[in-house]
JSON list of C-alpha atoms in Angstrom, two decimals:
[
{"chain": "A", "resi": 1, "resn": "UNK", "atom": "CA", "xyz": [17.07, 53.44, -85.87]},
{"chain": "A", "resi": 2, "resn": "UNK", "atom": "CA", "xyz": [20.27, 52.99, -83.86]},
{"chain": "A", "resi": 3, "resn": "UNK", "atom": "CA", "xyz": [21.09, 49.46, -82.77]},
{"chain": "A", "resi": 4, "resn": "UNK", "atom": "CA", "xyz": [23.89, 48.75, -80.33]},
{"chain": "A", "resi": 5, "resn": "UNK", "atom": "CA", "xyz": [25.45, 45.31, -79.99]},
{"chain": "A", "resi": 6, "resn": "UNK", "atom": "CA", "xyz": [27.95, 44.08, -77.44]},
{"chain": "A", "resi": 7, "resn": "UNK", "atom": "CA", "xyz": [30.11, 41.02, -77.84]},
{"chain": "A", "resi": 8, "resn": "UNK", "atom": "CA", "xyz": [30.71, 38.82, -75.96]},
{"chain": "A", "resi": 9, "resn": "UNK", "atom": "CA", "xyz": [27.63, 38.62, -73.75]},
{"chain": "A", "resi": 10, "resn": "UNK", "atom": "CA", "xyz": [29.72, 37.11, -70.98]},
{"chain": "A", "resi": 11, "resn": "UNK", "atom": "CA", "xyz": [33.43, 36.82, -70.30]},
{"chain": "A", "resi": 12, "resn": "UNK", "atom": "CA", "xyz": [35.40, 35.06, -67.58]},
{"chain": "A", "resi": 13, "resn": "UNK", "atom": "CA", "xyz": [39.12, 35.74, -67.14]},
{"chain": "A", "resi": 14, "resn": "UNK", "atom": "CA", "xyz": [41.78, 35.06, -64.50]},
{"chain": "A", "resi": 15, "resn": "UNK", "atom": "CA", "xyz": [42.99, 37.95, -62.40]},
{"chain": "A", "resi": 16, "resn": "UNK", "atom": "CA", "xyz": [45.76, 40.03, -63.98]},
{"chain": "A", "resi": 17, "resn": "UNK", "atom": "CA", "xyz": [44.70, 39.47, -67.56]},
{"chain": "A", "resi": 18, "resn": "UNK", "atom": "CA", "xyz": [44.24, 42.35, -69.99]},
{"chain": "A", "resi": 19, "resn": "UNK", "atom": "CA", "xyz": [40.91, 42.24, -71.79]},
{"chain": "A", "resi": 20, "resn": "UNK", "atom": "CA", "xyz": [38.87, 43.98, -74.47]},
{"chain": "A", "resi": 21, "resn": "UNK", "atom": "CA", "xyz": [35.11, 44.47, -74.58]},
{"chain": "A", "resi": 22, "resn": "UNK", "atom": "CA", "xyz": [33.49, 45.28, -77.89]},
{"chain": "A", "resi": 23, "resn": "UNK", "atom": "CA", "xyz": [30.61, 47.54, -78.82]},
{"chain": "A", "resi": 24, "resn": "UNK", "atom": "CA", "xyz": [29.21, 48.14, -82.30]},
{"chain": "A", "resi": 25, "resn": "UNK", "atom": "CA", "xyz": [26.55, 50.57, -83.47]},
{"chain": "A", "resi": 26, "resn": "UNK", "atom": "CA", "xyz": [24.70, 50.89, -86.76]},
{"chain": "A", "resi": 27, "resn": "UNK", "atom": "CA", "xyz": [24.30, 54.68, -87.08]},
{"chain": "A", "resi": 28, "resn": "UNK", "atom": "CA", "xyz": [27.65, 56.50, -87.06]},
{"chain": "A", "resi": 29, "resn": "UNK", "atom": "CA", "xyz": [26.08, 59.96, -86.65]},
{"chain": "A", "resi": 30, "resn": "UNK", "atom": "CA", "xyz": [26.49, 59.88, -82.90]},
{"chain": "A", "resi": 31, "resn": "UNK", "atom": "CA", "xyz": [27.00, 62.72, -80.44]},
{"chain": "A", "resi": 32, "resn": "UNK", "atom": "CA", "xyz": [28.99, 60.61, -78.02]},
{"chain": "A", "resi": 33, "resn": "UNK", "atom": "CA", "xyz": [29.67, 57.05, -76.93]},
{"chain": "A", "resi": 34, "resn": "UNK", "atom": "CA", "xyz": [29.63, 56.19, -73.26]},
{"chain": "A", "resi": 35, "resn": "UNK", "atom": "CA", "xyz": [30.71, 53.14, -71.27]},
{"chain": "A", "resi": 36, "resn": "UNK", "atom": "CA", "xyz": [28.94, 52.25, -68.03]},
{"chain": "A", "resi": 37, "resn": "UNK", "atom": "CA", "xyz": [29.44, 49.74, -65.27]},
{"chain": "A", "resi": 38, "resn": "UNK", "atom": "CA", "xyz": [26.53, 48.03, -63.54]},
{"chain": "A", "resi": 39, "resn": "UNK", "atom": "CA", "xyz": [26.95, 45.98, -60.37]},
{"chain": "A", "resi": 40, "resn": "UNK", "atom": "CA", "xyz": [24.25, 43.45, -59.41]},
{"chain": "A", "resi": 41, "resn": "UNK", "atom": "CA", "xyz": [21.22, 45.18, -57.94]},
{"chain": "A", "resi": 42, "resn": "UNK", "atom": "CA", "xyz": [22.63, 48.63, -58.66]},
{"chain": "A", "resi": 43, "resn": "UNK", "atom": "CA", "xyz": [22.20, 51.41, -61.14]},
{"chain": "A", "resi": 44, "resn": "UNK", "atom": "CA", "xyz": [24.68, 52.37, -63.85]},
{"chain": "A", "resi": 45, "resn": "UNK", "atom": "CA", "xyz": [27.89, 54.27, -63.24]},
{"chain": "A", "resi": 46, "resn": "UNK", "atom": "CA", "xyz": [29.49, 56.20, -66.08]},
{"chain": "A", "resi": 47, "resn": "UNK", "atom": "CA", "xyz": [33.09, 55.11, -66.68]},
{"chain": "A", "resi": 48, "resn": "UNK", "atom": "CA", "xyz": [34.20, 56.90, -69.81]},
{"chain": "A", "resi": 49, "resn": "UNK", "atom": "CA", "xyz": [32.58, 59.22, -72.33]},
{"chain": "A", "resi": 50, "resn": "UNK", "atom": "CA", "xyz": [34.02, 59.75, -75.79]},
{"chain": "A", "resi": 51, "resn": "UNK", "atom": "CA", "xyz": [32.67, 62.71, -77.69]},
{"chain": "A", "resi": 52, "resn": "UNK", "atom": "CA", "xyz": [32.19, 62.32, -81.43]},
{"chain": "A", "resi": 53, "resn": "UNK", "atom": "CA", "xyz": [35.29, 64.40, -82.20]},
{"chain": "A", "resi": 54, "resn": "UNK", "atom": "CA", "xyz": [37.52, 62.27, -79.97]},
{"chain": "A", "resi": 55, "resn": "UNK", "atom": "CA", "xyz": [39.20, 58.95, -80.65]},
{"chain": "A", "resi": 56, "resn": "UNK", "atom": "CA", "xyz": [39.77, 57.69, -77.10]},
{"chain": "A", "resi": 57, "resn": "UNK", "atom": "CA", "xyz": [39.52, 58.38, -73.40]},
{"chain": "A", "resi": 58, "resn": "UNK", "atom": "CA", "xyz": [41.52, 56.95, -70.52]},
{"chain": "A", "resi": 59, "resn": "UNK", "atom": "CA", "xyz": [40.84, 56.62, -66.82]},
{"chain": "A", "resi": 60, "resn": "UNK", "atom": "CA", "xyz": [43.24, 54.61, -64.71]},
{"chain": "A", "resi": 61, "resn": "UNK", "atom": "CA", "xyz": [43.35, 51.04, -66.03]},
{"chain": "A", "resi": 62, "resn": "UNK", "atom": "CA", "xyz": [40.51, 51.72, -68.47]},
{"chain": "A", "resi": 63, "resn": "UNK", "atom": "CA", "xyz": [40.88, 52.92, -72.03]},
{"chain": "A", "resi": 64, "resn": "UNK", "atom": "CA", "xyz": [38.00, 53.38, -74.44]},
{"chain": "A", "resi": 65, "resn": "UNK", "atom": "CA", "xyz": [38.40, 53.97, -78.15]},
{"chain": "A", "resi": 66, "resn": "UNK", "atom": "CA", "xyz": [35.93, 55.12, -80.76]},
{"chain": "A", "resi": 67, "resn": "UNK", "atom": "CA", "xyz": [35.94, 54.53, -84.50]},
{"chain": "A", "resi": 68, "resn": "UNK", "atom": "CA", "xyz": [32.83, 56.22, -85.87]},
{"chain": "A", "resi": 69, "resn": "UNK", "atom": "CA", "xyz": [33.46, 55.24, -89.47]},
{"chain": "A", "resi": 70, "resn": "UNK", "atom": "CA", "xyz": [33.37, 51.55, -88.65]},
{"chain": "A", "resi": 71, "resn": "UNK", "atom": "CA", "xyz": [30.70, 51.91, -85.96]},
{"chain": "A", "resi": 72, "resn": "UNK", "atom": "CA", "xyz": [32.85, 50.43, -83.21]},
{"chain": "A", "resi": 73, "resn": "UNK", "atom": "CA", "xyz": [34.07, 51.16, -79.75]},
{"chain": "A", "resi": 74, "resn": "UNK", "atom": "CA", "xyz": [36.26, 49.07, -77.47]},
{"chain": "A", "resi": 75, "resn": "UNK", "atom": "CA", "xyz": [36.83, 49.16, -73.74]},
{"chain": "A", "resi": 76, "resn": "UNK", "atom": "CA", "xyz": [40.27, 47.94, -72.72]},
{"chain": "A", "resi": 77, "resn": "UNK", "atom": "CA", "xyz": [40.81, 46.90, -69.11]},
{"chain": "A", "resi": 78, "resn": "UNK", "atom": "CA", "xyz": [44.42, 46.42, -68.06]},
{"chain": "A", "resi": 79, "resn": "UNK", "atom": "CA", "xyz": [45.56, 44.08, -65.29]},
{"chain": "A", "resi": 80, "resn": "UNK", "atom": "CA", "xyz": [42.04, 42.98, -64.39]},
{"chain": "A", "resi": 81, "resn": "UNK", "atom": "CA", "xyz": [41.07, 42.53, -60.74]},
{"chain": "A", "resi": 82, "resn": "UNK", "atom": "CA", "xyz": [38.20, 40.65, -59.05]},
{"chain": "A", "resi": 83, "resn": "UNK", "atom": "CA", "xyz": [36.67, 44.03, -58.20]},
{"chain": "A", "resi": 84, "resn": "UNK", "atom": "CA", "xyz": [36.23, 44.65, -61.92]},
{"chain": "A", "resi": 85, "resn": "UNK", "atom": "CA", "xyz": [33.58, 41.93, -62.03]},
{"chain": "A", "resi": 86, "resn": "UNK", "atom": "CA", "xyz": [30.37, 43.59, -63.20]},
{"chain": "A", "resi": 87, "resn": "UNK", "atom": "CA", "xyz": [28.29, 44.14, -66.31]},
{"chain": "A", "resi": 88, "resn": "UNK", "atom": "CA", "xyz": [29.70, 46.69, -68.74]},
{"chain": "A", "resi": 89, "resn": "UNK", "atom": "CA", "xyz": [27.31, 48.52, -71.04]},
{"chain": "A", "resi": 90, "resn": "UNK", "atom": "CA", "xyz": [27.97, 50.88, -73.89]},
{"chain": "A", "resi": 91, "resn": "UNK", "atom": "CA", "xyz": [25.53, 53.53, -75.04]},
{"chain": "A", "resi": 92, "resn": "UNK", "atom": "CA", "xyz": [25.48, 55.55, -78.26]},
{"chain": "A", "resi": 93, "resn": "UNK", "atom": "CA", "xyz": [23.86, 58.95, -77.97]},
{"chain": "A", "resi": 94, "resn": "UNK", "atom": "CA", "xyz": [22.60, 61.23, -80.71]},
{"chain": "A", "resi": 95, "resn": "UNK", "atom": "CA", "xyz": [22.33, 64.99, -80.56]},
{"chain": "A", "resi": 96, "resn": "UNK", "atom": "CA", "xyz": [18.63, 64.79, -79.73]},
{"chain": "A", "resi": 97, "resn": "UNK", "atom": "CA", "xyz": [19.47, 63.11, -76.39]},
{"chain": "A", "resi": 98, "resn": "UNK", "atom": "CA", "xyz": [18.42, 59.73, -77.77]},
{"chain": "A", "resi": 99, "resn": "UNK", "atom": "CA", "xyz": [20.72, 57.28, -75.95]},
{"chain": "A", "resi": 100, "resn": "UNK", "atom": "CA", "xyz": [20.67, 53.61, -77.02]},
{"chain": "A", "resi": 101, "resn": "UNK", "atom": "CA", "xyz": [22.22, 50.94, -74.86]},
{"chain": "A", "resi": 102, "resn": "UNK", "atom": "CA", "xyz": [23.70, 47.59, -75.70]},
{"chain": "A", "resi": 103, "resn": "UNK", "atom": "CA", "xyz": [22.69, 44.55, -73.66]},
{"chain": "A", "resi": 104, "resn": "UNK", "atom": "CA", "xyz": [26.03, 44.52, -71.89]},
{"chain": "A", "resi": 105, "resn": "UNK", "atom": "CA", "xyz": [28.95, 42.17, -71.31]},
{"chain": "A", "resi": 106, "resn": "UNK", "atom": "CA", "xyz": [28.95, 40.35, -67.99]},
{"chain": "A", "resi": 107, "resn": "UNK", "atom": "CA", "xyz": [32.57, 40.18, -66.80]},
{"chain": "A", "resi": 108, "resn": "UNK", "atom": "CA", "xyz": [33.85, 37.81, -64.14]},
{"chain": "A", "resi": 109, "resn": "UNK", "atom": "CA", "xyz": [37.45, 38.13, -62.97]},
{"chain": "A", "resi": 110, "resn": "UNK", "atom": "CA", "xyz": [38.54, 35.06, -61.03]},
{"chain": "A", "resi": 111, "resn": "UNK", "atom": "CA", "xyz": [41.12, 35.37, -58.23]},
{"chain": "B", "resi": 1, "resn": "UNK", "atom": "CA", "xyz": [26.67, 65.41, -53.27]},
{"chain": "B", "resi": 2, "resn": "UNK", "atom": "CA", "xyz": [23.59, 63.25, -52.86]},
{"chain": "B", "resi": 3, "resn": "UNK", "atom": "CA", "xyz": [22.84, 60.88, -55.72]},
{"chain": "B", "resi": 4, "resn": "UNK", "atom": "CA", "xyz": [19.60, 60.07, -57.51]},
{"chain": "B", "resi": 5, "resn": "UNK", "atom": "CA", "xyz": [17.12, 58.66, -55.00]},
{"chain": "B", "resi": 6, "resn": "UNK", "atom": "CA", "xyz": [14.45, 56.15, -55.93]},
{"chain": "B", "resi": 7, "resn": "UNK", "atom": "CA", "xyz": [11.70, 54.38, -54.02]},
{"chain": "B", "resi": 8, "resn": "UNK", "atom": "CA", "xyz": [10.50, 51.79, -53.45]},
{"chain": "B", "resi": 9, "resn": "UNK", "atom": "CA", "xyz": [13.48, 49.58, -54.19]},
{"chain": "B", "resi": 10, "resn": "UNK", "atom": "CA", "xyz": [11.39, 46.46, -54.60]},
{"chain": "B", "resi": 11, "resn": "UNK", "atom": "CA", "xyz": [7.75, 45.86, -55.41]},
{"chain": "B", "resi": 12, "resn": "UNK", "atom": "CA", "xyz": [5.74, 42.71, -56.13]},
{"chain": "B", "resi": 13, "resn": "UNK", "atom": "CA", "xyz": [2.22, 43.15, -57.47]},
{"chain": "B", "resi": 14, "resn": "UNK", "atom": "CA", "xyz": [-0.38, 41.05, -59.22]},
{"chain": "B", "resi": 15, "resn": "UNK", "atom": "CA", "xyz": [-1.20, 41.67, -62.86]},
{"chain": "B", "resi": 16, "resn": "UNK", "atom": "CA", "xyz": [-3.83, 44.33, -63.42]},
{"chain": "B", "resi": 17, "resn": "UNK", "atom": "CA", "xyz": [-2.84, 46.12, -60.22]},
{"chain": "B", "resi": 18, "resn": "UNK", "atom": "CA", "xyz": [-1.22, 49.54, -60.22]},
{"chain": "B", "resi": 19, "resn": "UNK", "atom": "CA", "xyz": [2.17, 50.70, -58.96]},
{"chain": "B", "resi": 20, "resn": "UNK", "atom": "CA", "xyz": [3.98, 54.02, -58.66]},
{"chain": "B", "resi": 21, "resn": "UNK", "atom": "CA", "xyz": [7.68, 54.77, -58.47]},
{"chain": "B", "resi": 22, "resn": "UNK", "atom": "CA", "xyz": [9.24, 57.95, -57.17]},
{"chain": "B", "resi": 23, "resn": "UNK", "atom": "CA", "xyz": [12.49, 59.64, -58.14]},
{"chain": "B", "resi": 24, "resn": "UNK", "atom": "CA", "xyz": [14.39, 62.58, -56.69]},
{"chain": "B", "resi": 25, "resn": "UNK", "atom": "CA", "xyz": [17.18, 63.70, -59.04]},
{"chain": "B", "resi": 26, "resn": "UNK", "atom": "CA", "xyz": [20.47, 65.33, -58.14]},
{"chain": "B", "resi": 27, "resn": "UNK", "atom": "CA", "xyz": [19.89, 68.89, -57.00]},
{"chain": "B", "resi": 28, "resn": "UNK", "atom": "CA", "xyz": [20.03, 71.35, -59.87]},
{"chain": "B", "resi": 29, "resn": "UNK", "atom": "CA", "xyz": [19.73, 68.75, -62.63]},
{"chain": "B", "resi": 30, "resn": "UNK", "atom": "CA", "xyz": [17.22, 69.95, -65.17]},
{"chain": "B", "resi": 31, "resn": "UNK", "atom": "CA", "xyz": [17.03, 66.73, -67.17]},
{"chain": "B", "resi": 32, "resn": "UNK", "atom": "CA", "xyz": [15.39, 63.64, -65.73]},
{"chain": "B", "resi": 33, "resn": "UNK", "atom": "CA", "xyz": [15.02, 60.25, -67.42]},
{"chain": "B", "resi": 34, "resn": "UNK", "atom": "CA", "xyz": [13.06, 57.08, -66.72]},
{"chain": "B", "resi": 35, "resn": "UNK", "atom": "CA", "xyz": [14.47, 53.87, -68.19]},
{"chain": "B", "resi": 36, "resn": "UNK", "atom": "CA", "xyz": [13.10, 50.34, -68.20]},
{"chain": "B", "resi": 37, "resn": "UNK", "atom": "CA", "xyz": [15.66, 47.53, -67.97]},
{"chain": "B", "resi": 38, "resn": "UNK", "atom": "CA", "xyz": [14.41, 44.01, -68.54]},
{"chain": "B", "resi": 39, "resn": "UNK", "atom": "CA", "xyz": [16.66, 41.24, -67.25]},
{"chain": "B", "resi": 40, "resn": "UNK", "atom": "CA", "xyz": [19.51, 40.57, -69.66]},
{"chain": "B", "resi": 41, "resn": "UNK", "atom": "CA", "xyz": [18.88, 43.69, -71.72]},
{"chain": "B", "resi": 42, "resn": "UNK", "atom": "CA", "xyz": [20.17, 47.22, -71.77]},
{"chain": "B", "resi": 43, "resn": "UNK", "atom": "CA", "xyz": [18.07, 50.10, -70.43]},
{"chain": "B", "resi": 44, "resn": "UNK", "atom": "CA", "xyz": [15.37, 51.46, -72.71]},
{"chain": "B", "resi": 45, "resn": "UNK", "atom": "CA", "xyz": [14.30, 55.09, -72.42]},
{"chain": "B", "resi": 46, "resn": "UNK", "atom": "CA", "xyz": [10.66, 55.51, -71.43]},
{"chain": "B", "resi": 47, "resn": "UNK", "atom": "CA", "xyz": [10.47, 59.25, -70.94]},
{"chain": "B", "resi": 48, "resn": "UNK", "atom": "CA", "xyz": [12.76, 62.27, -70.68]},
{"chain": "B", "resi": 49, "resn": "UNK", "atom": "CA", "xyz": [11.91, 65.56, -68.95]},
{"chain": "B", "resi": 50, "resn": "UNK", "atom": "CA", "xyz": [13.64, 68.92, -69.26]},
{"chain": "B", "resi": 51, "resn": "UNK", "atom": "CA", "xyz": [12.55, 70.81, -66.13]},
{"chain": "B", "resi": 52, "resn": "UNK", "atom": "CA", "xyz": [8.84, 69.91, -66.01]},
{"chain": "B", "resi": 53, "resn": "UNK", "atom": "CA", "xyz": [8.33, 69.54, -69.76]},
{"chain": "B", "resi": 54, "resn": "UNK", "atom": "CA", "xyz": [8.43, 66.27, -71.71]},
{"chain": "B", "resi": 55, "resn": "UNK", "atom": "CA", "xyz": [11.25, 66.06, -74.27]},
{"chain": "B", "resi": 56, "resn": "UNK", "atom": "CA", "xyz": [10.73, 62.50, -75.46]},
{"chain": "B", "resi": 57, "resn": "UNK", "atom": "CA", "xyz": [8.08, 59.94, -74.54]},
{"chain": "B", "resi": 58, "resn": "UNK", "atom": "CA", "xyz": [8.00, 58.07, -77.83]},
{"chain": "B", "resi": 59, "resn": "UNK", "atom": "CA", "xyz": [8.71, 54.70, -76.20]},
{"chain": "B", "resi": 60, "resn": "UNK", "atom": "CA", "xyz": [6.33, 55.10, -73.27]},
{"chain": "B", "resi": 61, "resn": "UNK", "atom": "CA", "xyz": [3.32, 52.72, -73.50]},
{"chain": "B", "resi": 62, "resn": "UNK", "atom": "CA", "xyz": [0.84, 55.48, -72.87]},
{"chain": "B", "resi": 63, "resn": "UNK", "atom": "CA", "xyz": [-2.14, 53.16, -72.53]},
{"chain": "B", "resi": 64, "resn": "UNK", "atom": "CA", "xyz": [-0.76, 51.97, -69.18]},
{"chain": "B", "resi": 65, "resn": "UNK", "atom": "CA", "xyz": [2.25, 54.09, -68.25]},
{"chain": "B", "resi": 66, "resn": "UNK", "atom": "CA", "xyz": [2.20, 57.70, -67.14]},
{"chain": "B", "resi": 67, "resn": "UNK", "atom": "CA", "xyz": [4.83, 59.99, -65.67]},
{"chain": "B", "resi": 68, "resn": "UNK", "atom": "CA", "xyz": [4.92, 63.47, -64.31]},
{"chain": "B", "resi": 69, "resn": "UNK", "atom": "CA", "xyz": [7.48, 65.87, -62.97]},
{"chain": "B", "resi": 70, "resn": "UNK", "atom": "CA", "xyz": [5.79, 68.54, -60.96]},
{"chain": "B", "resi": 71, "resn": "UNK", "atom": "CA", "xyz": [7.76, 71.74, -60.27]},
{"chain": "B", "resi": 72, "resn": "UNK", "atom": "CA", "xyz": [10.66, 70.40, -62.31]},
{"chain": "B", "resi": 73, "resn": "UNK", "atom": "CA", "xyz": [12.19, 68.39, -59.44]},
{"chain": "B", "resi": 74, "resn": "UNK", "atom": "CA", "xyz": [10.75, 65.05, -58.26]},
{"chain": "B", "resi": 75, "resn": "UNK", "atom": "CA", "xyz": [9.09, 62.67, -60.66]},
{"chain": "B", "resi": 76, "resn": "UNK", "atom": "CA", "xyz": [6.69, 59.75, -60.43]},
{"chain": "B", "resi": 77, "resn": "UNK", "atom": "CA", "xyz": [6.20, 56.91, -62.89]},
{"chain": "B", "resi": 78, "resn": "UNK", "atom": "CA", "xyz": [2.92, 55.02, -62.72]},
{"chain": "B", "resi": 79, "resn": "UNK", "atom": "CA", "xyz": [1.84, 51.74, -64.29]},
{"chain": "B", "resi": 80, "resn": "UNK", "atom": "CA", "xyz": [-1.85, 50.92, -64.40]},
{"chain": "B", "resi": 81, "resn": "UNK", "atom": "CA", "xyz": [-2.86, 48.18, -65.04]},
{"chain": "B", "resi": 82, "resn": "UNK", "atom": "CA", "xyz": [0.38, 46.19, -64.83]},
{"chain": "B", "resi": 83, "resn": "UNK", "atom": "CA", "xyz": [1.13, 43.27, -67.13]},
{"chain": "B", "resi": 84, "resn": "UNK", "atom": "CA", "xyz": [3.50, 40.35, -66.62]},
{"chain": "B", "resi": 85, "resn": "UNK", "atom": "CA", "xyz": [5.89, 41.80, -69.22]},
{"chain": "B", "resi": 86, "resn": "UNK", "atom": "CA", "xyz": [6.29, 44.96, -67.12]},
{"chain": "B", "resi": 87, "resn": "UNK", "atom": "CA", "xyz": [8.51, 43.00, -64.75]},
{"chain": "B", "resi": 88, "resn": "UNK", "atom": "CA", "xyz": [11.78, 44.93, -64.92]},
{"chain": "B", "resi": 89, "resn": "UNK", "atom": "CA", "xyz": [14.01, 47.40, -63.15]},
{"chain": "B", "resi": 90, "resn": "UNK", "atom": "CA", "xyz": [12.89, 51.00, -63.51]},
{"chain": "B", "resi": 91, "resn": "UNK", "atom": "CA", "xyz": [15.87, 53.29, -63.47]},
{"chain": "B", "resi": 92, "resn": "UNK", "atom": "CA", "xyz": [15.72, 57.01, -62.92]},
{"chain": "B", "resi": 93, "resn": "UNK", "atom": "CA", "xyz": [18.61, 59.18, -64.08]},
{"chain": "B", "resi": 94, "resn": "UNK", "atom": "CA", "xyz": [19.43, 62.86, -64.18]},
{"chain": "B", "resi": 95, "resn": "UNK", "atom": "CA", "xyz": [21.90, 65.19, -65.84]},
{"chain": "B", "resi": 96, "resn": "UNK", "atom": "CA", "xyz": [22.59, 68.88, -65.98]},
{"chain": "B", "resi": 97, "resn": "UNK", "atom": "CA", "xyz": [22.45, 71.01, -69.09]},
{"chain": "B", "resi": 98, "resn": "UNK", "atom": "CA", "xyz": [25.87, 72.43, -68.22]},
{"chain": "B", "resi": 99, "resn": "UNK", "atom": "CA", "xyz": [27.40, 68.93, -68.04]},
{"chain": "B", "resi": 100, "resn": "UNK", "atom": "CA", "xyz": [26.00, 68.16, -71.43]},
{"chain": "B", "resi": 101, "resn": "UNK", "atom": "CA", "xyz": [27.44, 71.29, -73.03]},
{"chain": "B", "resi": 102, "resn": "UNK", "atom": "CA", "xyz": [30.84, 71.03, -71.37]},
{"chain": "B", "resi": 103, "resn": "UNK", "atom": "CA", "xyz": [31.43, 67.28, -71.24]},
{"chain": "B", "resi": 104, "resn": "UNK", "atom": "CA", "xyz": [29.00, 65.71, -73.66]},
{"chain": "B", "resi": 105, "resn": "UNK", "atom": "CA", "xyz": [26.63, 64.18, -71.18]},
{"chain": "B", "resi": 106, "resn": "UNK", "atom": "CA", "xyz": [27.37, 63.02, -67.69]},
{"chain": "B", "resi": 107, "resn": "UNK", "atom": "CA", "xyz": [24.32, 61.10, -66.61]},
{"chain": "B", "resi": 108, "resn": "UNK", "atom": "CA", "xyz": [23.76, 59.80, -63.09]},
{"chain": "B", "resi": 109, "resn": "UNK", "atom": "CA", "xyz": [21.58, 56.79, -62.35]},
{"chain": "B", "resi": 110, "resn": "UNK", "atom": "CA", "xyz": [19.69, 55.79, -59.25]},
{"chain": "B", "resi": 111, "resn": "UNK", "atom": "CA", "xyz": [19.82, 52.22, -57.97]},
{"chain": "B", "resi": 112, "resn": "UNK", "atom": "CA", "xyz": [16.49, 51.40, -59.55]},
{"chain": "B", "resi": 113, "resn": "UNK", "atom": "CA", "xyz": [13.09, 50.13, -58.53]},
{"chain": "B", "resi": 114, "resn": "UNK", "atom": "CA", "xyz": [12.66, 46.40, -59.09]},
{"chain": "B", "resi": 115, "resn": "UNK", "atom": "CA", "xyz": [9.17, 45.41, -60.17]},
{"chain": "B", "resi": 116, "resn": "UNK", "atom": "CA", "xyz": [7.87, 41.85, -60.28]},
{"chain": "B", "resi": 117, "resn": "UNK", "atom": "CA", "xyz": [4.38, 41.31, -61.70]},
{"chain": "B", "resi": 118, "resn": "UNK", "atom": "CA", "xyz": [2.87, 37.93, -60.86]}
]
């Protein structure tokens, strides 16, 4: 059974800082790994999706990497801004559409 | 493009009462999901539909939860009778088969229905 863990559970940084969010998963036979953002009272928005054959994906100030062999993914946020404050969740999906989420990292970027 | 619509947004009920949530997915999306998200946790899949057929309902507490997707479009999730531990956000999501084949899986979430059982 896939288990997804995210560390840290919460993170507070000053504006402008570069930061890394971590995601680990127990079963490396994944179809893809996805990072989501969730704002308070809202649903989830997909940020980046890394397919199992890929090593990383980039979108603007966000870069996500995937290391299947070690069961890890990281989300790198460059030059953080207060608008980046949200909860970030990773999800590991298997080929049978089974998608398992971590509990998320709650990020606060202080002005 | 309209997003995934859910209603009601908020609901407070007493334990042992019943509640129903409605979801309208993005037009043309064959796959529809219902997730339960308890405060401080990640979403947990309750049920997945492909058109109007159930793909996975292994984590749906079938003694009290039921879901249907008539005509392969809208879906309803019902809880009867509700328990205190059912207090959570119920998220509906949808994706297209084409998105899955081409890009892995691009899944779109609604804003959720917040349930409080007292």
